[in-house]
Short mmCIF file of N, CA and C in Angstrom, two decimals:
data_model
loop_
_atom_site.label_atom_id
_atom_site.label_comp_id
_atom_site.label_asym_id
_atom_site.label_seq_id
_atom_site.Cartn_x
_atom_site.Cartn_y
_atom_site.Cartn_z
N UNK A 1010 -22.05 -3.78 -8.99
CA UNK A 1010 -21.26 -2.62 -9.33
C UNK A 1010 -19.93 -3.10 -9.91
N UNK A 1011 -19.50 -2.77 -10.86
CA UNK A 1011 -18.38 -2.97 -11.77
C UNK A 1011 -16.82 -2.56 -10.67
N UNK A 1012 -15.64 -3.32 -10.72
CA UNK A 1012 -14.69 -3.43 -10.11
C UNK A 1012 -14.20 -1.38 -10.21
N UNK A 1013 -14.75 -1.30 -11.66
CA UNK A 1013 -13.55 0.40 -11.72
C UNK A 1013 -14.87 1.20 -10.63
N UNK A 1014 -16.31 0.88 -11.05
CA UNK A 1014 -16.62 2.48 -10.28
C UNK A 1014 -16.70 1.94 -8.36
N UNK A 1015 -16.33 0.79 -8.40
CA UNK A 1015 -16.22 0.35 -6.77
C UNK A 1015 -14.53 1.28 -6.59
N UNK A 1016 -13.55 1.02 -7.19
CA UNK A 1016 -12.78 1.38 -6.75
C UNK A 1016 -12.75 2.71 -6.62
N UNK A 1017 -12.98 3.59 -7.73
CA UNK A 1017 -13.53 4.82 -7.34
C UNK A 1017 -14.35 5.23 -6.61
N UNK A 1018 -15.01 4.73 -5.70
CA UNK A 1018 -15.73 4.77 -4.88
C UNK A 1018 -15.12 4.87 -3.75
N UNK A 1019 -14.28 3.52 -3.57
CA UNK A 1019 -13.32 3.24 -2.20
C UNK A 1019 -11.81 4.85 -2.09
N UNK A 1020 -11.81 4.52 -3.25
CA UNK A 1020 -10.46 6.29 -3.15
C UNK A 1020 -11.18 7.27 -2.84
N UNK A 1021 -12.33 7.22 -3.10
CA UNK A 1021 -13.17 8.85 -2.69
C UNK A 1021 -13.66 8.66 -1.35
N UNK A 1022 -13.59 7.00 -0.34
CA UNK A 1022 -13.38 7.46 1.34
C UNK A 1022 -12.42 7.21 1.37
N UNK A 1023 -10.92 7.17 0.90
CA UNK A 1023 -9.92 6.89 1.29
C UNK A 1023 -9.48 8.71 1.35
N UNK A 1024 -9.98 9.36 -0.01
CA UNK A 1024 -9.23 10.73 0.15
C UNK A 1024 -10.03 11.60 0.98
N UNK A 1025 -11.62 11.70 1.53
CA UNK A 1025 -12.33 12.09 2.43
C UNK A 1025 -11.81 11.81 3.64
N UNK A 1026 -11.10 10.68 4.15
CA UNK A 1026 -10.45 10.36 5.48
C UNK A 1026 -9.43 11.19 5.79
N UNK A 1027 -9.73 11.34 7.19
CA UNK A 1027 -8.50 12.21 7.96
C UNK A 1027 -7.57 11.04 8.05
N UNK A 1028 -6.05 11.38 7.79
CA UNK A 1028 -5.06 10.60 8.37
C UNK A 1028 -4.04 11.23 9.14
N UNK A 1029 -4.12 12.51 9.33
CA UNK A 1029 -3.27 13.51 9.96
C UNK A 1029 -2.97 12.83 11.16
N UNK A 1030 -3.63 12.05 11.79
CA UNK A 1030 -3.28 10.89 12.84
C UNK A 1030 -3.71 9.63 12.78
N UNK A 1031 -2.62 9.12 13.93
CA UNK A 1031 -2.70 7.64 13.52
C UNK A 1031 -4.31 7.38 13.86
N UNK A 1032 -5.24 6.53 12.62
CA UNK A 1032 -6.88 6.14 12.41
C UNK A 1032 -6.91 5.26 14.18
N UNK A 1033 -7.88 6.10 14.94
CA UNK A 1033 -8.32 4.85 16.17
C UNK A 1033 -9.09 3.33 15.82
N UNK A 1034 -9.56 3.36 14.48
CA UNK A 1034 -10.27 2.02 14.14
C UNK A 1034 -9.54 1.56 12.98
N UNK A 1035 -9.75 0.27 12.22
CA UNK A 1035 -9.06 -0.15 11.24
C UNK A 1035 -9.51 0.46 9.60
N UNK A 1036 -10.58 0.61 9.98
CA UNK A 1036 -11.59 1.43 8.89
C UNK A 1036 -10.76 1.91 7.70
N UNK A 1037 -10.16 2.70 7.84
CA UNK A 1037 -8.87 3.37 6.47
C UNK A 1037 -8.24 2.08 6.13
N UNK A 1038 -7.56 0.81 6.96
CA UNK A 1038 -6.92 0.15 6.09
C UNK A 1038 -8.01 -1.13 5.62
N UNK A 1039 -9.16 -1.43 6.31
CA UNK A 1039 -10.20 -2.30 5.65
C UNK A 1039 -10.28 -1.82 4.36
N UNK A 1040 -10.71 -0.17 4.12
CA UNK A 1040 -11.10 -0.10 2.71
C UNK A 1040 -10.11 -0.22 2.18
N UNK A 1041 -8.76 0.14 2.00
CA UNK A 1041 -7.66 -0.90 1.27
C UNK A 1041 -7.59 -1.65 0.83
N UNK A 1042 -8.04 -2.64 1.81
CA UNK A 1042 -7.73 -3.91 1.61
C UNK A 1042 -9.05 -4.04 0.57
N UNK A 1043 -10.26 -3.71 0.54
CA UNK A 1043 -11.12 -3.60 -0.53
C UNK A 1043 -10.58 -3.24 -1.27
N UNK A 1044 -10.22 -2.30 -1.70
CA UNK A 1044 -9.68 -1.56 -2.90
C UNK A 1044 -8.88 -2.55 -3.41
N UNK A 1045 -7.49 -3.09 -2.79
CA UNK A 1045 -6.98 -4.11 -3.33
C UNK A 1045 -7.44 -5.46 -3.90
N UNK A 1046 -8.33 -5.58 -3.39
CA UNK A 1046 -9.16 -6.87 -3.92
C UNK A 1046 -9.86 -6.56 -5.36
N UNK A 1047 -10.26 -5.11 -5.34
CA UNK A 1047 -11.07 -5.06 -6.55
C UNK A 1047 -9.86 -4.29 -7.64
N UNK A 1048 -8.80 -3.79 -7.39
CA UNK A 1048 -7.58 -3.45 -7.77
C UNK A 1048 -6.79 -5.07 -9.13
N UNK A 1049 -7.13 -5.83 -7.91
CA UNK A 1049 -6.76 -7.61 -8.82
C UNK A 1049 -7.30 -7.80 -10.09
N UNK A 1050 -8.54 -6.84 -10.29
CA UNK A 1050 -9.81 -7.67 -11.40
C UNK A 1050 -9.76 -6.13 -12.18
N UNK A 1051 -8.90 -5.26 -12.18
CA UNK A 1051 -8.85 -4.60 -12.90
C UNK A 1051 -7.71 -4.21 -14.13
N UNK A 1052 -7.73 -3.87 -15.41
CA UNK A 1052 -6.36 -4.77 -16.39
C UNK A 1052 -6.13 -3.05 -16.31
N UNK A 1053 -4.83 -2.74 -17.00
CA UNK A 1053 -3.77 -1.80 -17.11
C UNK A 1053 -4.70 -0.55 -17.28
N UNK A 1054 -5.29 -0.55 -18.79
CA UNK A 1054 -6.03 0.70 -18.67
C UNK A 1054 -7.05 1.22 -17.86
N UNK A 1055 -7.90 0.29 -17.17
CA UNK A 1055 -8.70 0.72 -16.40
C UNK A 1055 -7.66 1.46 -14.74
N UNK A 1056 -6.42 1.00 -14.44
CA UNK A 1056 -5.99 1.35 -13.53
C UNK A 1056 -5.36 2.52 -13.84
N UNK A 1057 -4.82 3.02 -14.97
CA UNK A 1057 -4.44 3.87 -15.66
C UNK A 1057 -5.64 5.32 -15.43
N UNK A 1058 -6.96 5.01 -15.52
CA UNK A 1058 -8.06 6.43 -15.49
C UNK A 1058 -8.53 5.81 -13.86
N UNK A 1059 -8.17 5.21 -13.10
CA UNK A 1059 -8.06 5.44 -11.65
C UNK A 1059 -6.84 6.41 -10.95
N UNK A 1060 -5.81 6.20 -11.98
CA UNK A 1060 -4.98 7.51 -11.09
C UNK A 1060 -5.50 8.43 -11.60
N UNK A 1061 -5.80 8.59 -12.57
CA UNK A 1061 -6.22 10.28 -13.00
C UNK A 1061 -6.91 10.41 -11.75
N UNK A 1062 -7.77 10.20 -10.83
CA UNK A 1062 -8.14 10.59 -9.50
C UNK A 1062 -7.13 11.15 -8.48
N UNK A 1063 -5.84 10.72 -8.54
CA UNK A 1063 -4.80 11.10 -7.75
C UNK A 1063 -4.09 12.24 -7.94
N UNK A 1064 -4.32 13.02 -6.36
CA UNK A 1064 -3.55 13.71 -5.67
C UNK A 1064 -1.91 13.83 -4.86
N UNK A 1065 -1.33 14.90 -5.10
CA UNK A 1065 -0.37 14.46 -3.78
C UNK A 1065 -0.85 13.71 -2.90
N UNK A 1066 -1.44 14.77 -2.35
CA UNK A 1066 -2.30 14.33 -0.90
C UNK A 1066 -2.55 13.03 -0.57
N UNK A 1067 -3.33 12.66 -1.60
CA UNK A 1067 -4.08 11.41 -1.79
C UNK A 1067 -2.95 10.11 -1.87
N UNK A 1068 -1.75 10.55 -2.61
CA UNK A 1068 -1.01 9.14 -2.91
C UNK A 1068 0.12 9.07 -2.07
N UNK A 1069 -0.08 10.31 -0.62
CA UNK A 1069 0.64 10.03 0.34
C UNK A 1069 -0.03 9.37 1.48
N UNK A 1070 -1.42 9.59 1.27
CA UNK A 1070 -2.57 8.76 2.00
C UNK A 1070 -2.26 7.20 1.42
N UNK A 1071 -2.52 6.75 -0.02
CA UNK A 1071 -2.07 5.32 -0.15
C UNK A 1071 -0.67 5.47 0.52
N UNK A 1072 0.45 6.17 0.48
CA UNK A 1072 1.60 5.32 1.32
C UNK A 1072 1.30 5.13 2.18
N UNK A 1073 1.12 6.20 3.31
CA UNK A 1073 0.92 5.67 4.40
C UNK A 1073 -0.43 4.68 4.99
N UNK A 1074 -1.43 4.44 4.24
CA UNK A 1074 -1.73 3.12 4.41
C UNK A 1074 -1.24 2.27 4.16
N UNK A 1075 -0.69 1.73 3.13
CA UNK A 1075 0.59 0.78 2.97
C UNK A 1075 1.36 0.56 4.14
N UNK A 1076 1.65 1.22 4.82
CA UNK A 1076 2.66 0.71 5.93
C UNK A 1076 1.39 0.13 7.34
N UNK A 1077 0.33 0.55 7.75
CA UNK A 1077 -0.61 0.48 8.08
C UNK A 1077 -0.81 -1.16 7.82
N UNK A 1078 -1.03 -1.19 6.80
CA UNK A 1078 -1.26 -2.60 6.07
C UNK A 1078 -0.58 -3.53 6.35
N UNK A 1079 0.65 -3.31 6.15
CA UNK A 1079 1.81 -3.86 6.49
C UNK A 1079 2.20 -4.37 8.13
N UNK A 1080 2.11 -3.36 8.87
CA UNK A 1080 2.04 -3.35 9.93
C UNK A 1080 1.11 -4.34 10.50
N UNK A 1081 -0.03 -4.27 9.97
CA UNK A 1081 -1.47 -5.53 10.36
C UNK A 1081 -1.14 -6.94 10.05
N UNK A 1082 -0.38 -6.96 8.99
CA UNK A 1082 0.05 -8.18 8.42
C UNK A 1082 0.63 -8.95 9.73
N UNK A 1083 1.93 -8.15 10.78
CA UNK A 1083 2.30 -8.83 11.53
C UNK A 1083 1.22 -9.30 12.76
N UNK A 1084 0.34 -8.65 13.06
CA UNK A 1084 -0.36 -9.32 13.78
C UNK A 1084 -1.78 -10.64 13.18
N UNK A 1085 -2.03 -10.46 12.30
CA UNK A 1085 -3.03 -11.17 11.83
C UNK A 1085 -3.32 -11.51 9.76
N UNK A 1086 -3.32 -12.90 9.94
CA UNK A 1086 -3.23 -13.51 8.18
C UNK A 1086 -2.61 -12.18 6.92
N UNK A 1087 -1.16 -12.39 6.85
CA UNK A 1087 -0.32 -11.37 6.39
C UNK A 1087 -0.47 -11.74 5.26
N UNK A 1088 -0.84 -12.61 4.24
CA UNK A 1088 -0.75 -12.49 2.77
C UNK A 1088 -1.63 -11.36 2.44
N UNK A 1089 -2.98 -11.36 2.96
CA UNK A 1089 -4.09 -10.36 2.38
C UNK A 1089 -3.75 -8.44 2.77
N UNK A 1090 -3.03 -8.81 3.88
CA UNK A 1090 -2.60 -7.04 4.41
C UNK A 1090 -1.25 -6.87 3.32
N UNK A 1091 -0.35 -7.60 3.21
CA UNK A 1091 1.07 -7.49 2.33
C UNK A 1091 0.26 -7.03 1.26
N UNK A 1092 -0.98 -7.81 0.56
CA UNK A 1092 -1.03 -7.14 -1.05
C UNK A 1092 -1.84 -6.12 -0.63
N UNK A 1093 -2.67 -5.79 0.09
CA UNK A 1093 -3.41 -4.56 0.39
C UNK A 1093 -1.80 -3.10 0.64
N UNK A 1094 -1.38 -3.30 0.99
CA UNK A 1094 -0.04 -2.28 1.03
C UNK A 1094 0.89 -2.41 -0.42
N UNK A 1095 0.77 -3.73 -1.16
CA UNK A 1095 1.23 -3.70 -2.11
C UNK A 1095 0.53 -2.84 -3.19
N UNK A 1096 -0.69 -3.31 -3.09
CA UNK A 1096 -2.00 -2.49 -4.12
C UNK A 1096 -1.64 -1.42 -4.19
N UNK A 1097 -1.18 -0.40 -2.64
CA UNK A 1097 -1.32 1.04 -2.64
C UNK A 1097 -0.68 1.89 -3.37
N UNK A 1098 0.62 0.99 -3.29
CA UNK A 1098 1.90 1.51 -4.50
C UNK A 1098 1.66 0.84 -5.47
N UNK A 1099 1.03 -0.04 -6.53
CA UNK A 1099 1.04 -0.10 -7.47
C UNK A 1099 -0.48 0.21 -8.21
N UNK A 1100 -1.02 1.05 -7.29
CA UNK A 1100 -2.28 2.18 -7.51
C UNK A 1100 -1.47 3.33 -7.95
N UNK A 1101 -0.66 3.86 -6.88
CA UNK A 1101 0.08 4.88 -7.12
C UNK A 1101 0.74 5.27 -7.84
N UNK A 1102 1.29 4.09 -8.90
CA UNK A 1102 2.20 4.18 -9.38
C UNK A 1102 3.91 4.45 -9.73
N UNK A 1103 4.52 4.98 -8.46
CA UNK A 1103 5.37 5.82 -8.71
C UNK A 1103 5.31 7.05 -8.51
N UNK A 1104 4.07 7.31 -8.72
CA UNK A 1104 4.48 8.47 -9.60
C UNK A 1104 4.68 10.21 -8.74
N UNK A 1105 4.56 9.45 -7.15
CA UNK A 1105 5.62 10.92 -6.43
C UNK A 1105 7.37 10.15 -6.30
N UNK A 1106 8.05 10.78 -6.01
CA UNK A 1106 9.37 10.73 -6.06
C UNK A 1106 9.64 9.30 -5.49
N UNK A 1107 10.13 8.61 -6.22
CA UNK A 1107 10.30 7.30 -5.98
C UNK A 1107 10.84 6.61 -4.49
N UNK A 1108 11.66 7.73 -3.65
CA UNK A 1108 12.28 7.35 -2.96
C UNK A 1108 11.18 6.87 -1.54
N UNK A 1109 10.01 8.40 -1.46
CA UNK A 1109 8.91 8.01 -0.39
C UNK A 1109 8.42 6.72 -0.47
N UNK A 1110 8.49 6.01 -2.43
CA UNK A 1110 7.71 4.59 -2.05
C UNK A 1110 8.64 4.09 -1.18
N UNK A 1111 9.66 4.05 -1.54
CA UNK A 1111 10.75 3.22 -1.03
C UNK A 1111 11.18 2.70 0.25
N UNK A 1112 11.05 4.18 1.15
CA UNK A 1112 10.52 4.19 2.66
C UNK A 1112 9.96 3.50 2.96
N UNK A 1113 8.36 3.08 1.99
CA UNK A 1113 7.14 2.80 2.69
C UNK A 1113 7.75 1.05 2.46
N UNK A 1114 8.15 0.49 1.07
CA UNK A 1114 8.00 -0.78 0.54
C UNK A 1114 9.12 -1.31 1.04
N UNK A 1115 10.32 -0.43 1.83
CA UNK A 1115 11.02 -1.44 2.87
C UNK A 1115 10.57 -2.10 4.20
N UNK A 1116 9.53 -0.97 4.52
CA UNK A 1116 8.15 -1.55 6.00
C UNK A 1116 7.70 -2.80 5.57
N UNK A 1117 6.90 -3.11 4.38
CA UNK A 1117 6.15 -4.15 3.45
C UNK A 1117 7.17 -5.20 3.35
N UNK A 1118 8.47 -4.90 3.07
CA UNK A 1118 9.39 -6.44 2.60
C UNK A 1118 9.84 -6.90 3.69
N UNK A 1119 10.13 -5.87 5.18
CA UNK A 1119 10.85 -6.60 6.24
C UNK A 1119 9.24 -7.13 7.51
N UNK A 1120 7.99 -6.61 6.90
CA UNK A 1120 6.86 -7.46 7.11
C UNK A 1120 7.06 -8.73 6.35
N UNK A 1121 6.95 -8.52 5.05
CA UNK A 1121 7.01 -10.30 4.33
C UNK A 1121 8.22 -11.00 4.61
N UNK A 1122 8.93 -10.32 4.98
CA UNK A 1122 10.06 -11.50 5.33
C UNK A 1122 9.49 -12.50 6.78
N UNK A 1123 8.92 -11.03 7.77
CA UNK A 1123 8.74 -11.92 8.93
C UNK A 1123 7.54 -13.22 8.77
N UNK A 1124 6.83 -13.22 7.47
CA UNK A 1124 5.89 -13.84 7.23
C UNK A 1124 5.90 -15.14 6.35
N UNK A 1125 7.30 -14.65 5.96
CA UNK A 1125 8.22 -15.75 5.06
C UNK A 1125 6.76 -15.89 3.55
N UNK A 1126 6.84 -14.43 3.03
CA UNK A 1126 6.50 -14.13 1.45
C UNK A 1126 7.67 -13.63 0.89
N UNK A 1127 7.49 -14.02 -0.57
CA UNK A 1127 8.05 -13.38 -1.26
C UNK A 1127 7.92 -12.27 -1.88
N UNK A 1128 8.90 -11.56 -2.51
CA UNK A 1128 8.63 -10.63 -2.98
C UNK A 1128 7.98 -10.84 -4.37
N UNK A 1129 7.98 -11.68 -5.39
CA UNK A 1129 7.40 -12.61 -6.12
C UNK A 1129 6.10 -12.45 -5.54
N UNK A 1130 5.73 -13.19 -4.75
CA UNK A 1130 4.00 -13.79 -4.21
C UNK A 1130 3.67 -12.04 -4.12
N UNK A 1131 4.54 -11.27 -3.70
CA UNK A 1131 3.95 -10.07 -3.52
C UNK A 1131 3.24 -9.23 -4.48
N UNK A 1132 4.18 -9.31 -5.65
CA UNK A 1132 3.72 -8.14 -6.89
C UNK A 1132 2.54 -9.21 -7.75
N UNK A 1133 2.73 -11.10 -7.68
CA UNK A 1133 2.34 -11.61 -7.94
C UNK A 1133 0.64 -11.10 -9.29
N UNK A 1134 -0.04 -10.37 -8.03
CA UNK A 1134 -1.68 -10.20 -8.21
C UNK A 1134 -1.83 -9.01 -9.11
N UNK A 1135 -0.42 -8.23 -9.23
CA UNK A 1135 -0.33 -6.96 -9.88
C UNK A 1135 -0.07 -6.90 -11.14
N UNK A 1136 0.38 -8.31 -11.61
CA UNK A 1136 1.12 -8.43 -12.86
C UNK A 1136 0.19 -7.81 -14.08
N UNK A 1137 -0.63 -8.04 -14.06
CA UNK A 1137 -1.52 -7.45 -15.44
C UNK A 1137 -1.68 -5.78 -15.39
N UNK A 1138 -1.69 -4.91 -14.23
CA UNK A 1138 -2.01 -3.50 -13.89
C UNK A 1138 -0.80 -2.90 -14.03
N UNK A 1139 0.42 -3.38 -13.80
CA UNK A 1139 2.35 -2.58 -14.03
C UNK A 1139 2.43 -2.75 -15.23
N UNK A 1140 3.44 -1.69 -15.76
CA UNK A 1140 4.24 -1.98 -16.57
C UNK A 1140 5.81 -2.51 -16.27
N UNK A 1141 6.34 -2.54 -17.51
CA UNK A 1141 7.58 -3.25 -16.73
C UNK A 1141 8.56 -2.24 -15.47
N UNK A 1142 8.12 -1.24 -16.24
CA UNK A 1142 9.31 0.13 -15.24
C UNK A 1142 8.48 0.11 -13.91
N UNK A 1143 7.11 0.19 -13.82
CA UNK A 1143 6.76 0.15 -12.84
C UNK A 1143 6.60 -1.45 -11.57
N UNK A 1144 6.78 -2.49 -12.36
CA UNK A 1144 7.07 -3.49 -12.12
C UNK A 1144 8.48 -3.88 -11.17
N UNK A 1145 9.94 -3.19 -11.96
CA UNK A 1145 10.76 -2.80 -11.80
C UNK A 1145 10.44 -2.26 -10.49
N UNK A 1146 10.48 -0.72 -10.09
CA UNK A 1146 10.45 0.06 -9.05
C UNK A 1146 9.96 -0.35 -7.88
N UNK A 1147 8.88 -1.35 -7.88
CA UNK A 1147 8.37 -2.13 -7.05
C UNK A 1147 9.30 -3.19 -6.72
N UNK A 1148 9.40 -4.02 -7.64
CA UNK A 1148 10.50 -4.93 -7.14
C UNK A 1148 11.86 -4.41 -6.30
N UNK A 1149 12.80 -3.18 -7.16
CA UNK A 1149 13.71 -3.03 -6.34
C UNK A 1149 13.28 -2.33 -4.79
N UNK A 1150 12.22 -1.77 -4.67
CA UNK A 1150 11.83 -1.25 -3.17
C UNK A 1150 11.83 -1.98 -2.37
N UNK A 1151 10.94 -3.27 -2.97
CA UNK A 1151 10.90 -4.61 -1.76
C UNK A 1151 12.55 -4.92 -1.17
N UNK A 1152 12.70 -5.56 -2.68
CA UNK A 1152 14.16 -6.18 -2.39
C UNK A 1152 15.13 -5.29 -1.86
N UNK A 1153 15.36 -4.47 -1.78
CA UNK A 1153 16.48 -3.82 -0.83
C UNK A 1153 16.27 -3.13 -0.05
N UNK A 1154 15.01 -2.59 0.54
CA UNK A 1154 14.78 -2.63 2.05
C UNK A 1154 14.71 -3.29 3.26
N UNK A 1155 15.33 -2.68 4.06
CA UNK A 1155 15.51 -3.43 5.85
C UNK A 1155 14.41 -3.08 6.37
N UNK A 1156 13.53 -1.87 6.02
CA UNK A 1156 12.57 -1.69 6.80
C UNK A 1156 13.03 -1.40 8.61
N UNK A 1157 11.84 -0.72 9.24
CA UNK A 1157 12.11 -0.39 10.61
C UNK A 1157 11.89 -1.44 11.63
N UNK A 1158 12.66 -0.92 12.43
CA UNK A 1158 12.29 -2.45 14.03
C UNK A 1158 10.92 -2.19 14.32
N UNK A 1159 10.62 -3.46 14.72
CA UNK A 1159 9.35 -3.72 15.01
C UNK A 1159 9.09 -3.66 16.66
N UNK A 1160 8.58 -3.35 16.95
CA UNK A 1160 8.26 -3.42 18.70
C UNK A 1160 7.01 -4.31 18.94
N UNK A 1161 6.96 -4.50 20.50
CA UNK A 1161 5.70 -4.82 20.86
C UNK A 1161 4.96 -4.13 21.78
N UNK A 1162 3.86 -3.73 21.67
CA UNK A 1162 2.72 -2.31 21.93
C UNK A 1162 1.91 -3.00 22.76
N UNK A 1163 2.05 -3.51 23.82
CA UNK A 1163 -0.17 -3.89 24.62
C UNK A 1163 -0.19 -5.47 23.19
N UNK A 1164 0.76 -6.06 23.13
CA UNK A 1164 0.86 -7.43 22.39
C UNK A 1164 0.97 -7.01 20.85
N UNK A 1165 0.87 -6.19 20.42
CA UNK A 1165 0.73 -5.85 18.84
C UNK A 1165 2.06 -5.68 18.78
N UNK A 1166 2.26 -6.46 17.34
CA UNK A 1166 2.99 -5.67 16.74
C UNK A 1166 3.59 -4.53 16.06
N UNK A 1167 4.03 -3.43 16.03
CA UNK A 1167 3.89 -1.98 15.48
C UNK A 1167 5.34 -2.05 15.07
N UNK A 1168 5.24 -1.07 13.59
CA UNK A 1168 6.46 -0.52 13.48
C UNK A 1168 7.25 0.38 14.44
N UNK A 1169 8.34 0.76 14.64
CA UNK A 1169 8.46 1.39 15.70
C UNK A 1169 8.84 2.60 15.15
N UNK A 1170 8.71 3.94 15.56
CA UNK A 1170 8.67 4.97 15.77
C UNK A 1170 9.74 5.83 15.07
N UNK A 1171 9.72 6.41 13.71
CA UNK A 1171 10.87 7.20 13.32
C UNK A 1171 11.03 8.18 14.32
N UNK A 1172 12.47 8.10 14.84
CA UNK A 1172 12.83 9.56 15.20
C UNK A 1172 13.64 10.50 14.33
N UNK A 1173 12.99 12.18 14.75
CA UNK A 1173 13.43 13.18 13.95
C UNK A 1173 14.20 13.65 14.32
#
C-alpha cells in the first residue's frame, strides 16, 4: 500500500477515535507514530491533499496527540515519540490559530530538551513536506517554549496537569 493511501487510512482511525478522554491504551499515539513514519516518505504535494482531510476537530486531535507523544518520549526511546508529535503539527500545518500549536510544541521542546534533541534533529525528517513559513512556525514554537512541569505518576513520567 502506497505511503499517501496508508496515511489516509491512519487519519481516518485517528478521526474515528474518541479522545474526549485521556486514551486507557497507547493505541491513538501508536497510530501516530505510524502516520509519522509514513508522513517521512511523503514530498510536499502529497501532504498538501492529506490535509484536505482535515477538520477542526481532527487537527485538535493531532495536537493533542502530539503532547501524548511527547509525553511517551519521556518515559521510553524519545527520538521516535518527539517526531511522532512533531509529524502532528507539521500534518497540521498551522493551519488553526497558531498559538494552540504553540501550547502543544512547548510540551515537545521541554520533552527534547530533557532528551537532549534538538530542535534541528526535530523538524529534521520534515524538511521536504514544510514550506519555509511553515518551517518557520515550527521552529519558533519549539524554540521558545518552557513547556509544563513534568511529574511522576506510579513511575511515569506525565505532563502535569493545567489548572483552570
Amino acid at each position: 500500500m502506497s505511503h499517501l493511501l496508508e496515511s489516509h487510512r491512519l487519519l481516518e482511525g485517528i478521526d474515528s477515535t474518541s479522545l474526549r478522554f485521556k486514551p486507557k491504551t497507547d493505541e491513538p499515539i501508536e497510530t501516530m507514530l505510524a502516520l509519522s513514519r509514513h508522513l517521512r516518505a511523503l514530498n510536499r504535494i502529497e501532504v498538501i491533499e492529506l490535509r484536505k482531510r482535515l477538520n477542526d476537530k481532527l487537527s485538535f486531535k493531532l495536537m493533542y496527540l502530539s503532547v501524548l507523544a511527547a509525553e511517551k518520549s519521556l518515559n521510553s526511546s524519545p527520538l521516535g515519540w518527539l517526531h511522532a508529535a512533531v509529524a502532528a503539527h507539521a500534518l497540521e500545518g498551522m493551519r488553526m490559530d497558531y498559538r494552540e500549536n504553540y501550547l502543544r510544541l512547548a510540551d515537545i521542546a521541554h520533552a527534547a530538551r530533557k532528551a537532549g534533541v534538538s530542535e534541528a534533529r526535530l523538524l529534521e525528517p520534515f524538511n521536504e513536506q514544510l514550506d519555509d513559513n511553515e518551517r518557520g512556525l515550527l521552529w519558533r514554537g519549539l524554540a521558545h517554549g518552557n513547556g509544563r512541569k513534568i511529574e511522576i505518576q506510579d513511575g511515569i513520567h506525565r505532563f502535569a496537569e493545567a489548572h483552570r
